[in-house]
Every structure is written in structure tokens, then in C-alpha cells.
CSV table of N, CA and C in Angstrom, one decimal:
chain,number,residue,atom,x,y,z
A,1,UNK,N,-3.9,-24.9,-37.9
A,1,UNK,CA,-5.1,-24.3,-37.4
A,1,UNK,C,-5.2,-24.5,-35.9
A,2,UNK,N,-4.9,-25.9,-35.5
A,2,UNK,CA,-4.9,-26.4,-34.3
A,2,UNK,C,-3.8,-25.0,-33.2
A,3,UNK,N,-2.6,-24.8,-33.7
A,3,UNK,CA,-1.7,-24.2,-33.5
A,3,UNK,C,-2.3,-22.5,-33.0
A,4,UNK,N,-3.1,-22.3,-34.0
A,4,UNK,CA,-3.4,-20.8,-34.0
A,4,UNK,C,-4.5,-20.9,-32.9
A,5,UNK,N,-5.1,-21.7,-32.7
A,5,UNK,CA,-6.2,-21.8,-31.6
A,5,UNK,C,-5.5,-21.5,-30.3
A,6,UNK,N,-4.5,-22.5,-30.2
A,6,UNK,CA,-3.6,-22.5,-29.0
A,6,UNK,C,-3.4,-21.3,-29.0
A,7,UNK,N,-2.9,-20.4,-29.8
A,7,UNK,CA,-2.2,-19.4,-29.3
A,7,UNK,C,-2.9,-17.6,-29.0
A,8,UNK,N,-3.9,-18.0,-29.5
A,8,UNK,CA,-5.5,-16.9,-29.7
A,8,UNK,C,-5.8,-17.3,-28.3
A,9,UNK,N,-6.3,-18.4,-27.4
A,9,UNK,CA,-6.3,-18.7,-26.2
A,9,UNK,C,-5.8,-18.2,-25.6
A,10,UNK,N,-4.2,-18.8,-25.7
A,10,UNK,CA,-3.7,-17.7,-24.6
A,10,UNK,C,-3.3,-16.9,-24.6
A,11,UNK,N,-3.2,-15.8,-25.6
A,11,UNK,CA,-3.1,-14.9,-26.1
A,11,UNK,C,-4.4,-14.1,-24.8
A,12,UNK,N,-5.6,-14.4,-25.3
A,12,UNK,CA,-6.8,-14.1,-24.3
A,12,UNK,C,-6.2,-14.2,-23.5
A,13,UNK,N,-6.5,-15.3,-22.7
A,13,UNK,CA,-5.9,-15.5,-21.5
A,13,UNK,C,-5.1,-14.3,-20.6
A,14,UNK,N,-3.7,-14.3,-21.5
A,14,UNK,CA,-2.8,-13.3,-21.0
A,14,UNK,C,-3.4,-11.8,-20.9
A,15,UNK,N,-4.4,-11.4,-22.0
A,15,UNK,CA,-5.1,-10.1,-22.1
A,15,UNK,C,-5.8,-10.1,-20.9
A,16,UNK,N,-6.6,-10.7,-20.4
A,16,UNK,CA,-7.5,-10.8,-19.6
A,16,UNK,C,-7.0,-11.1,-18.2
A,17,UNK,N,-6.0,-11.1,-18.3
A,17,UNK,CA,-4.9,-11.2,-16.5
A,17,UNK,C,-4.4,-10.1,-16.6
A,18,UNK,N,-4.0,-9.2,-17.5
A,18,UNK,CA,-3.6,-8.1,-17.3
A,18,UNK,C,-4.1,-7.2,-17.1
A,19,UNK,N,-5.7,-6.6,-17.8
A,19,UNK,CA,-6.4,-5.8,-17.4
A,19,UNK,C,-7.3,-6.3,-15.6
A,20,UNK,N,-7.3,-7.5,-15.6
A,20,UNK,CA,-7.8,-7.3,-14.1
A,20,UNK,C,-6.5,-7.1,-13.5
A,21,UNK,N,-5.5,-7.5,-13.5
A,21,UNK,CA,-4.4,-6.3,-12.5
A,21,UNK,C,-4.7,-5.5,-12.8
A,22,UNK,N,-4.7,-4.5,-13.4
A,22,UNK,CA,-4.8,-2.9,-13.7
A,22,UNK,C,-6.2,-2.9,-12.4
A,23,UNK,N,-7.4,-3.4,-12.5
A,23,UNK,CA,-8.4,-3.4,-11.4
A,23,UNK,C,-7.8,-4.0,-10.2
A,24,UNK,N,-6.8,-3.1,-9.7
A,24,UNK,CA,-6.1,-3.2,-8.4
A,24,UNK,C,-6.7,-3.2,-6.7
A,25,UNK,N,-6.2,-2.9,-6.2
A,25,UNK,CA,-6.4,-2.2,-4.7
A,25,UNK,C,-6.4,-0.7,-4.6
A,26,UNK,N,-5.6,-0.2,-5.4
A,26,UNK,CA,-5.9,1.7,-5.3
A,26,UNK,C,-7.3,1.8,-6.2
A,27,UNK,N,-7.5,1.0,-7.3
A,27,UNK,CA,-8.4,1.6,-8.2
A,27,UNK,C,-10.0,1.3,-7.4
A,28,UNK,N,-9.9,0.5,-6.8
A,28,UNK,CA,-11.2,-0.5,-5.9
A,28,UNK,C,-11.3,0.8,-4.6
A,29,UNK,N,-10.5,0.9,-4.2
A,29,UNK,CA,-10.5,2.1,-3.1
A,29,UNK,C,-11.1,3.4,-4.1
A,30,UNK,N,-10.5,3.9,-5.4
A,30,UNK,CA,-11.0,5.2,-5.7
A,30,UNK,C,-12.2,5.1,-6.4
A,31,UNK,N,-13.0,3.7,-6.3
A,31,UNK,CA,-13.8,3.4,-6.9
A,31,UNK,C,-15.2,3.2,-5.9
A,32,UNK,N,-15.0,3.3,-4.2
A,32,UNK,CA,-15.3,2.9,-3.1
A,32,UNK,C,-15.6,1.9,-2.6
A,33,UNK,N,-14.6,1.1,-2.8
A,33,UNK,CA,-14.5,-0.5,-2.5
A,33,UNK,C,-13.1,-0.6,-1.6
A,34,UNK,N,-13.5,-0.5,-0.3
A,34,UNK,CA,-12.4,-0.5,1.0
A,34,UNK,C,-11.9,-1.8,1.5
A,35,UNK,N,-12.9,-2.8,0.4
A,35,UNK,CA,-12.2,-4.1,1.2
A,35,UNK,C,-11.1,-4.5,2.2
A,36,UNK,N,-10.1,-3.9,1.1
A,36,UNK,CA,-8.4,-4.4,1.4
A,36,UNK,C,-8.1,-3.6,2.5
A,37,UNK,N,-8.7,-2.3,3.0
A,37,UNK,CA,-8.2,-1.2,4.0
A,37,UNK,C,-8.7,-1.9,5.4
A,38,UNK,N,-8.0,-2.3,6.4
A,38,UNK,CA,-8.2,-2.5,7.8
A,38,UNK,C,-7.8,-1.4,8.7
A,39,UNK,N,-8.8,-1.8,9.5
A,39,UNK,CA,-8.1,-0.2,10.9
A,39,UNK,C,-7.5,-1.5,11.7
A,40,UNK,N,-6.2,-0.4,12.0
A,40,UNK,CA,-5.5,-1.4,13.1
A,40,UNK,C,-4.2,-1.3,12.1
A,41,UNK,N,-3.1,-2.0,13.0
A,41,UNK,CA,-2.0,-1.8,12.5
A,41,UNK,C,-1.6,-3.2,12.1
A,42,UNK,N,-0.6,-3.4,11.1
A,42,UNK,CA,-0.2,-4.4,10.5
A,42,UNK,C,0.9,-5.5,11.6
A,43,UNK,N,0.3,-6.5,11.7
A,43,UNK,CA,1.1,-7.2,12.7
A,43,UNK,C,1.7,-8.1,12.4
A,44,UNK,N,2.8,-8.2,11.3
A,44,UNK,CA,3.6,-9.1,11.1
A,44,UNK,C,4.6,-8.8,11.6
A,45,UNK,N,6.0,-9.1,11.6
A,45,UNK,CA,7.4,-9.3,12.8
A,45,UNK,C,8.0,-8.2,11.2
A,46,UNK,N,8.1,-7.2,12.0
A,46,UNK,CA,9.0,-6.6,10.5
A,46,UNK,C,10.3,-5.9,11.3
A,47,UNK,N,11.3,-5.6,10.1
A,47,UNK,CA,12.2,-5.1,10.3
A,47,UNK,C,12.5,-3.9,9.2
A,48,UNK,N,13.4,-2.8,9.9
A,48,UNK,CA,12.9,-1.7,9.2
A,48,UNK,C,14.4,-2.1,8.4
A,49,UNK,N,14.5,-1.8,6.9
A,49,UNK,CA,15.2,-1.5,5.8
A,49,UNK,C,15.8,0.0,5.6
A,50,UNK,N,17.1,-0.4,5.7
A,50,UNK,CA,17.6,0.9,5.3
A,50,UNK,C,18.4,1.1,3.6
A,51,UNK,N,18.6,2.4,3.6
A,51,UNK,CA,18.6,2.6,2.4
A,51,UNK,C,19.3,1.9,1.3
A,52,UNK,N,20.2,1.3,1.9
A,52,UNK,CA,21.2,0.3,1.0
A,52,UNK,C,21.1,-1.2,1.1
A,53,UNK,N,19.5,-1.2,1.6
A,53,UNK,CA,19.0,-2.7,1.7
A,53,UNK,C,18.9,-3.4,0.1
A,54,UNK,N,18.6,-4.4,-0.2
A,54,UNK,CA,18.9,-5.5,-1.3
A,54,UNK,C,17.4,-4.7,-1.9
A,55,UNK,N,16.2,-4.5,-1.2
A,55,UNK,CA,15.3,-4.0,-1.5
A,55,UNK,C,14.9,-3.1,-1.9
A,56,UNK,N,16.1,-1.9,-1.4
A,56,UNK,CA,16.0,-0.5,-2.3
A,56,UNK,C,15.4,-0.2,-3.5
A,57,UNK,N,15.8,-0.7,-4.7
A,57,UNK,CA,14.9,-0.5,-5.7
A,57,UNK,C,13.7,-1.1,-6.0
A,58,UNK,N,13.2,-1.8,-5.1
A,58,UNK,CA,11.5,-2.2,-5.3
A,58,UNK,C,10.9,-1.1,-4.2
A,59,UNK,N,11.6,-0.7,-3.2
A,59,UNK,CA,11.0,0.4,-2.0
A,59,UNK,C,10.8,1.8,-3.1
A,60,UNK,N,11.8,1.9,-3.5
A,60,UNK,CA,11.7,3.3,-4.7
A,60,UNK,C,11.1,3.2,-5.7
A,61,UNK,N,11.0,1.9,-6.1
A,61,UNK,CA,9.4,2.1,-6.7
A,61,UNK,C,8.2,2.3,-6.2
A,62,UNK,N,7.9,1.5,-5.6
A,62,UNK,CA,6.4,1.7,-4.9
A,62,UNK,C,6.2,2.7,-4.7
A,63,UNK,N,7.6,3.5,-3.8
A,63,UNK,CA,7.5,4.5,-3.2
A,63,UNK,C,7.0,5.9,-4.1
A,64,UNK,N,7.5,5.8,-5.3
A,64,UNK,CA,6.9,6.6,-7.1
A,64,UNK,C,5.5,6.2,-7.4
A,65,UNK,N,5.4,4.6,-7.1
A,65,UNK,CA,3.9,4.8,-7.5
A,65,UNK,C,3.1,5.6,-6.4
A,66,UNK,N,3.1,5.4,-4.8
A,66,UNK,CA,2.3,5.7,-4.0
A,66,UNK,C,2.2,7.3,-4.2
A,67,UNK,N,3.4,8.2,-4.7
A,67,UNK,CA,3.5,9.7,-4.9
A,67,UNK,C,2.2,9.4,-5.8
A,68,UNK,N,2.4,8.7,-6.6
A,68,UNK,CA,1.6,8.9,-8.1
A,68,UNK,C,0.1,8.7,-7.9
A,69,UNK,N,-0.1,8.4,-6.8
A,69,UNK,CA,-1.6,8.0,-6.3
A,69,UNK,C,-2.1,8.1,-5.0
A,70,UNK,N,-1.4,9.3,-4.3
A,70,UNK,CA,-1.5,10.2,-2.8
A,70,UNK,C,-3.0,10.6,-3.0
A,71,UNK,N,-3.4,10.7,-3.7
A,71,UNK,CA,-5.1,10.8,-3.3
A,71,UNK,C,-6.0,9.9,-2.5
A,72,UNK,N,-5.0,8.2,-2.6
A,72,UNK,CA,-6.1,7.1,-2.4
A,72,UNK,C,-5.7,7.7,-0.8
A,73,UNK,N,-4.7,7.9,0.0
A,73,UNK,CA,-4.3,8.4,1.0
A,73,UNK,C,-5.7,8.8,2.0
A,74,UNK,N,-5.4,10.1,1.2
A,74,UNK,CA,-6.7,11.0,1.7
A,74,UNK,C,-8.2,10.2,1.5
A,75,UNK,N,-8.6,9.7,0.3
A,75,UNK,CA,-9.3,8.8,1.0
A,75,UNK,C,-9.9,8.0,1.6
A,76,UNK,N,-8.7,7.0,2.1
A,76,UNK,CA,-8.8,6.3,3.3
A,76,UNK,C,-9.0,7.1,4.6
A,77,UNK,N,-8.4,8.1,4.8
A,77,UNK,CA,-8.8,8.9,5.7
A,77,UNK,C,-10.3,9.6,5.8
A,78,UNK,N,-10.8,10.2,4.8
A,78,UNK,CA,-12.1,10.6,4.7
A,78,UNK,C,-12.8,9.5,5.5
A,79,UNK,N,-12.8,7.9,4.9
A,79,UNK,CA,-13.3,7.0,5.4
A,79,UNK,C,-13.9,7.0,6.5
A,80,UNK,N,-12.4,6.8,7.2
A,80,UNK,CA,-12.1,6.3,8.2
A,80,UNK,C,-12.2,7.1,9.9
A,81,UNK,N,-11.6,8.4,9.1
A,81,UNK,CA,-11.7,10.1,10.1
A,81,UNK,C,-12.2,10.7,10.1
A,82,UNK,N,-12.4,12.0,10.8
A,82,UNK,CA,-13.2,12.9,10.7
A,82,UNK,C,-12.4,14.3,11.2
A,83,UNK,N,-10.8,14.2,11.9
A,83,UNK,CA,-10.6,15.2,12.5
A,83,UNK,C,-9.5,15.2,10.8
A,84,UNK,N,-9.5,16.9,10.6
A,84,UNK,CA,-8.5,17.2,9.4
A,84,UNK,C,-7.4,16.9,10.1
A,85,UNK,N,-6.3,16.8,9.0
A,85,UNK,CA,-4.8,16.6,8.9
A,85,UNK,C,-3.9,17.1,7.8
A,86,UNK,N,-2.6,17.2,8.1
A,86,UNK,CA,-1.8,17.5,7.2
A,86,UNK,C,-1.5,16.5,5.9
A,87,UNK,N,-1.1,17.0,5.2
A,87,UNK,CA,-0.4,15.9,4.3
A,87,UNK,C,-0.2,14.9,4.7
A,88,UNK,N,0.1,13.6,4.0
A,88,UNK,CA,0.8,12.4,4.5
A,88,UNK,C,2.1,12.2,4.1
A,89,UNK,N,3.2,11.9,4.6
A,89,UNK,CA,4.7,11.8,4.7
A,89,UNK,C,5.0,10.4,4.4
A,90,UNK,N,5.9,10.0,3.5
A,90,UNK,CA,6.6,8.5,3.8
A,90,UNK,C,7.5,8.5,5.0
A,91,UNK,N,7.3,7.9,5.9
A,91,UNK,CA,8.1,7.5,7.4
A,91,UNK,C,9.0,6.5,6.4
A,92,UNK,N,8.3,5.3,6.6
A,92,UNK,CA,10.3,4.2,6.1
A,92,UNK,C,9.3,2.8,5.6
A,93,UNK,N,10.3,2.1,5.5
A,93,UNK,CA,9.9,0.5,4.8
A,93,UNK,C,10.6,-0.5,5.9
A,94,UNK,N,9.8,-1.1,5.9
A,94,UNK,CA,10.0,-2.1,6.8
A,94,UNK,C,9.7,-4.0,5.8
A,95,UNK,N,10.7,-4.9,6.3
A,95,UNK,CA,10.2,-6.3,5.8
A,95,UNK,C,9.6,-7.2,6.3
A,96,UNK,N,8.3,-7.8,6.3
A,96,UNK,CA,7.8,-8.8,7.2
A,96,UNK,C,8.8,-10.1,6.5
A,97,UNK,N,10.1,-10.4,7.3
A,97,UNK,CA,10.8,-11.7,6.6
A,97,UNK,C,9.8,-12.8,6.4
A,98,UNK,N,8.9,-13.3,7.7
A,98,UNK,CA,7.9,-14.7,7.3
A,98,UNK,C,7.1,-14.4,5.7
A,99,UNK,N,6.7,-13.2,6.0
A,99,UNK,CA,5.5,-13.5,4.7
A,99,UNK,C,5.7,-13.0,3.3
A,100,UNK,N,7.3,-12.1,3.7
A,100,UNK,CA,8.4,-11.6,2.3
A,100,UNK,C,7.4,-10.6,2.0
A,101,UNK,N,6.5,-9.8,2.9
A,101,UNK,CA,5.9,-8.4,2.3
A,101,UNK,C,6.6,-7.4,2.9
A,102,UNK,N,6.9,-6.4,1.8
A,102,UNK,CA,7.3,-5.0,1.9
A,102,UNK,C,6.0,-3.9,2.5
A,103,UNK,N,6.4,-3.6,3.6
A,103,UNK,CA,5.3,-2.5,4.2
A,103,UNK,C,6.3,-0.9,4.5
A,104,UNK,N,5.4,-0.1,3.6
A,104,UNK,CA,5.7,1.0,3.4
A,104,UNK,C,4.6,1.9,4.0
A,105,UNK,N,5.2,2.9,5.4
A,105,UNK,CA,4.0,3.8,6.3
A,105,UNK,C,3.8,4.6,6.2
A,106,UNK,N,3.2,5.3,5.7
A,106,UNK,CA,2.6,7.1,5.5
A,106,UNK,C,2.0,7.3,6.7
A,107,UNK,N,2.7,8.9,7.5
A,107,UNK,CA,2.2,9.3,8.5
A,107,UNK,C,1.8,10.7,8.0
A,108,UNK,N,0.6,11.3,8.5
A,108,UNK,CA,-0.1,12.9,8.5
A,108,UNK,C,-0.4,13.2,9.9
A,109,UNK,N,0.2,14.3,10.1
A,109,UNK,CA,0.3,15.0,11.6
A,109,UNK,C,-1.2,15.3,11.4
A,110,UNK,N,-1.9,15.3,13.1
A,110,UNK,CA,-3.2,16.2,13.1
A,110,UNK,C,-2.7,17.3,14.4
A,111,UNK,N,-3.3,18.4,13.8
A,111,UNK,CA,-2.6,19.6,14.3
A,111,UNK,C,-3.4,20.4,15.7
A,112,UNK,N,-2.7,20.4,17.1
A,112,UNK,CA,-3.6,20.8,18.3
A,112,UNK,C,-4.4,19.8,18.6
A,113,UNK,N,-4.3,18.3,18.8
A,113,UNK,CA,-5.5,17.6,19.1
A,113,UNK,C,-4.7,17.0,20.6
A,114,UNK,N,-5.9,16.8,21.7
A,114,UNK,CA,-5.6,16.6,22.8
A,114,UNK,C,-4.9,14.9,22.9
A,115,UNK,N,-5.5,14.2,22.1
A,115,UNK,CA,-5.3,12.5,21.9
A,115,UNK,C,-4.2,11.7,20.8
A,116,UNK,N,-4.6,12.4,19.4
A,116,UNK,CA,-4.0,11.9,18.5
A,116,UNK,C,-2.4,12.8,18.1
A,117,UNK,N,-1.4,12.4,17.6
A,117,UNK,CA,-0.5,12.9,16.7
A,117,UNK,C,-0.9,13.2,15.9
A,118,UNK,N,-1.6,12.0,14.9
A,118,UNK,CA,-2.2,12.1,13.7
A,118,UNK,C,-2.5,10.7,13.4
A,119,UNK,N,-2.5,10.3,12.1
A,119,UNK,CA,-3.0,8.8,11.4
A,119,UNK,C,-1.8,8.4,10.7
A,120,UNK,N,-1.8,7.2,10.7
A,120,UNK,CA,-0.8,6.3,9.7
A,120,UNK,C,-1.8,5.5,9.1
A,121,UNK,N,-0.9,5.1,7.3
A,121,UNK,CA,-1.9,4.0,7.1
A,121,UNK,C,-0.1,3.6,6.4
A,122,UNK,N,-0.4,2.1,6.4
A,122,UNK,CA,0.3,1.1,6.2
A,122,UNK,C,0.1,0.3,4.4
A,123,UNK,N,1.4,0.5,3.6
A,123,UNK,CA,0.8,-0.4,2.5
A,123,UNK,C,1.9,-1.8,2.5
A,124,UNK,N,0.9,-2.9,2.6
A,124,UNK,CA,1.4,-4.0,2.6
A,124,UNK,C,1.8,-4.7,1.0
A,125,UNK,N,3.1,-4.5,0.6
A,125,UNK,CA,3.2,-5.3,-0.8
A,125,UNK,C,3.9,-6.7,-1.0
A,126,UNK,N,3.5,-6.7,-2.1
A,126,UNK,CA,3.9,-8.1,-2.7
A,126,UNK,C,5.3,-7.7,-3.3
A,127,UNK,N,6.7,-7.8,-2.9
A,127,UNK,CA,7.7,-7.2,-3.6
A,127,UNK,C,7.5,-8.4,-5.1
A,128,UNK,N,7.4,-9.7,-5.2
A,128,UNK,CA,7.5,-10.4,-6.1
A,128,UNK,C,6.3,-9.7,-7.7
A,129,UNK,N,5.3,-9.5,-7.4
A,129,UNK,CA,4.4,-9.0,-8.0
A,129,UNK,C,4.2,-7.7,-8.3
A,130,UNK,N,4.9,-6.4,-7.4
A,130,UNK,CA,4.6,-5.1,-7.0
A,130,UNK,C,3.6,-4.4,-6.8
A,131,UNK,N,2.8,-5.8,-6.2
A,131,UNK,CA,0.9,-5.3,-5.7
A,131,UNK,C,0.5,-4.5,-4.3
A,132,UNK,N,0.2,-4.1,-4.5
A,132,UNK,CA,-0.7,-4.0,-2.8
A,132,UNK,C,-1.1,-5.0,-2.4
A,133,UNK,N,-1.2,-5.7,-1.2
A,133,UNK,CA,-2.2,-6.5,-0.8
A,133,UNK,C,-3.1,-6.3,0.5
A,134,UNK,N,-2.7,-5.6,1.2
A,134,UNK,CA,-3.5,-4.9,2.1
A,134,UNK,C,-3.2,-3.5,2.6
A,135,UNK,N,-4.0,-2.8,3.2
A,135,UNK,CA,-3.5,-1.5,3.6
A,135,UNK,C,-4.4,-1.5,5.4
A,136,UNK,N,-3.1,-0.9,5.8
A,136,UNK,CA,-3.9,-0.6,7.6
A,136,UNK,C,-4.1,0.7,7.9
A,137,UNK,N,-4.8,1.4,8.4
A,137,UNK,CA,-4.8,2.8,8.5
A,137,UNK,C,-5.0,2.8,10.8
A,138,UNK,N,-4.6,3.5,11.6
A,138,UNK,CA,-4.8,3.5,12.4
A,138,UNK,C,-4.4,4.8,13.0
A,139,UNK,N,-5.3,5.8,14.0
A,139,UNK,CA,-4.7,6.9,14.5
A,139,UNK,C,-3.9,6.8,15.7
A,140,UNK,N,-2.7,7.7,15.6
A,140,UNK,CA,-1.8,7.1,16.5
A,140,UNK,C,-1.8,8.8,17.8
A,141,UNK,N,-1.8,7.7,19.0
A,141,UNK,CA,-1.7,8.9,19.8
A,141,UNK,C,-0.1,9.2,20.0
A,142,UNK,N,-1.0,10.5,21.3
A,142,UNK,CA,1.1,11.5,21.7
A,142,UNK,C,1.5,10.4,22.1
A,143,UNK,N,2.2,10.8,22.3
A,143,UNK,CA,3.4,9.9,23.2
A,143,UNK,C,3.8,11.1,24.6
């Protein structure tokens, strides 16, 4: 009896850590809860990863989930903007070595504008977890 208790516990337990993952950072955003989104760019020491990095297949994941959920994108931007833009593009992945996050940058061109190129936003993950933990969005001028 004692046994079955133990394991109905954490049984819960486990049920109940899995569905608050699922109540993520994209779902909080499509739900309008921007907490996690900062303006401004991500300032840890990164280094950009190329394709045959050790990391490749956690970058091509994320990189499937973020296809799978390009709306939260445009969201942030509604937020945040007001001048239209093109689609958003995956630019590249970069590694903050100190803090072991994988940051993956979406850029969208803004088309004819005197100041901006367009916007980037930045997704900062957890490669150990494959979470989001923060996202930066910031508009970037010409050059």
C-alpha cells in the first residue's frame, strides 16, 4: 500500500512538471504574456556555430520548432513595432560558452525606411532542456 502511494505521488508529480512545460515561453507570448521578450540585444560573449558544430542537431531542432511556431515572431513585433516588415529569416546560431545558451536570430527586412533595415529578435535556449529562456527583439539600422 505504502509502495503504491509512493508511486501515485510521483507519478503526479511527474504529470504536473510536464504539463507546466508545455505552459512555455511561446505559449505565454501567444497568450499575451511578454515577460520573457526584452528590447535590446542579447549580450552574452557568443560565438557563431557553424554547420558541423557538435551542436548541429539541437540548432536543427529548435530551428523546426521555431518554423512550427513563426507566428510568435510576428507577434513580438506587433508588440513591439509599428513600421510593416517582411517575413522573418533564420540568420545563424550562435553559443554564449559562459552560460551554455544557444541563441538563434531571426531577421525581417523593413522595406524603403530612412533608419531601420528591419528587426531582429533573438531566441535564447537552454540546449540541455530545449527551452526558450529569453527572447530579445531589437530594430537594427543601415549600415
Amino acid at each position: 500500500m505504502k509502495k503504491r502511494l509512493i508511486i501515485l505521488i510521483t507519478a503526479s508529480i511527474l504529470c504536473s512538471f510536464l504539463l507546466c512545460k508545455r505552459q512555455d515561453v511561446l505559449s505565454r507570448i501567444r497568450s499575451g504574456d511578454f515577460t520573457n521578450v526584452h528590447e535590446g540585444t542579447y549580450r552574452g560573449r557568443l560565438r557563431f556555430l557553424r554547420e558541423s558544430s557538435i551542436y548541429h542537431e539541437s540548432t536543427e531542432n529548435l530551428r523546426q520548432d521555431m518554423d512550427e511556431n513563426k507566428d510568435v515572431l510576428d507577434l513580438i513585433s506587433r508588440r513591439f513595432y509599428t513600421i510593416p516588415h517582411k517575413p522573418y529569416r533564420y540568420k545563424f546560431t550562435a553559443l554564449d560558452e559562459e552560460s551554455n545558451y544557444l541563441v538563434l536570430r531571426y531577421f525581417a527586412r523593413i522595406g524603403e525606411h530612412p533608419l531601420y533595415a528591419g528587426y531582429q529578435i533573438q531566441f535564447v535556449f537552454d540546449p540541455q532542456f530545449q527551452r526558450v529562456m529569453e527572447i530579445y527583439t531589437a530594430e537594427v539600422p543601415l549600415e
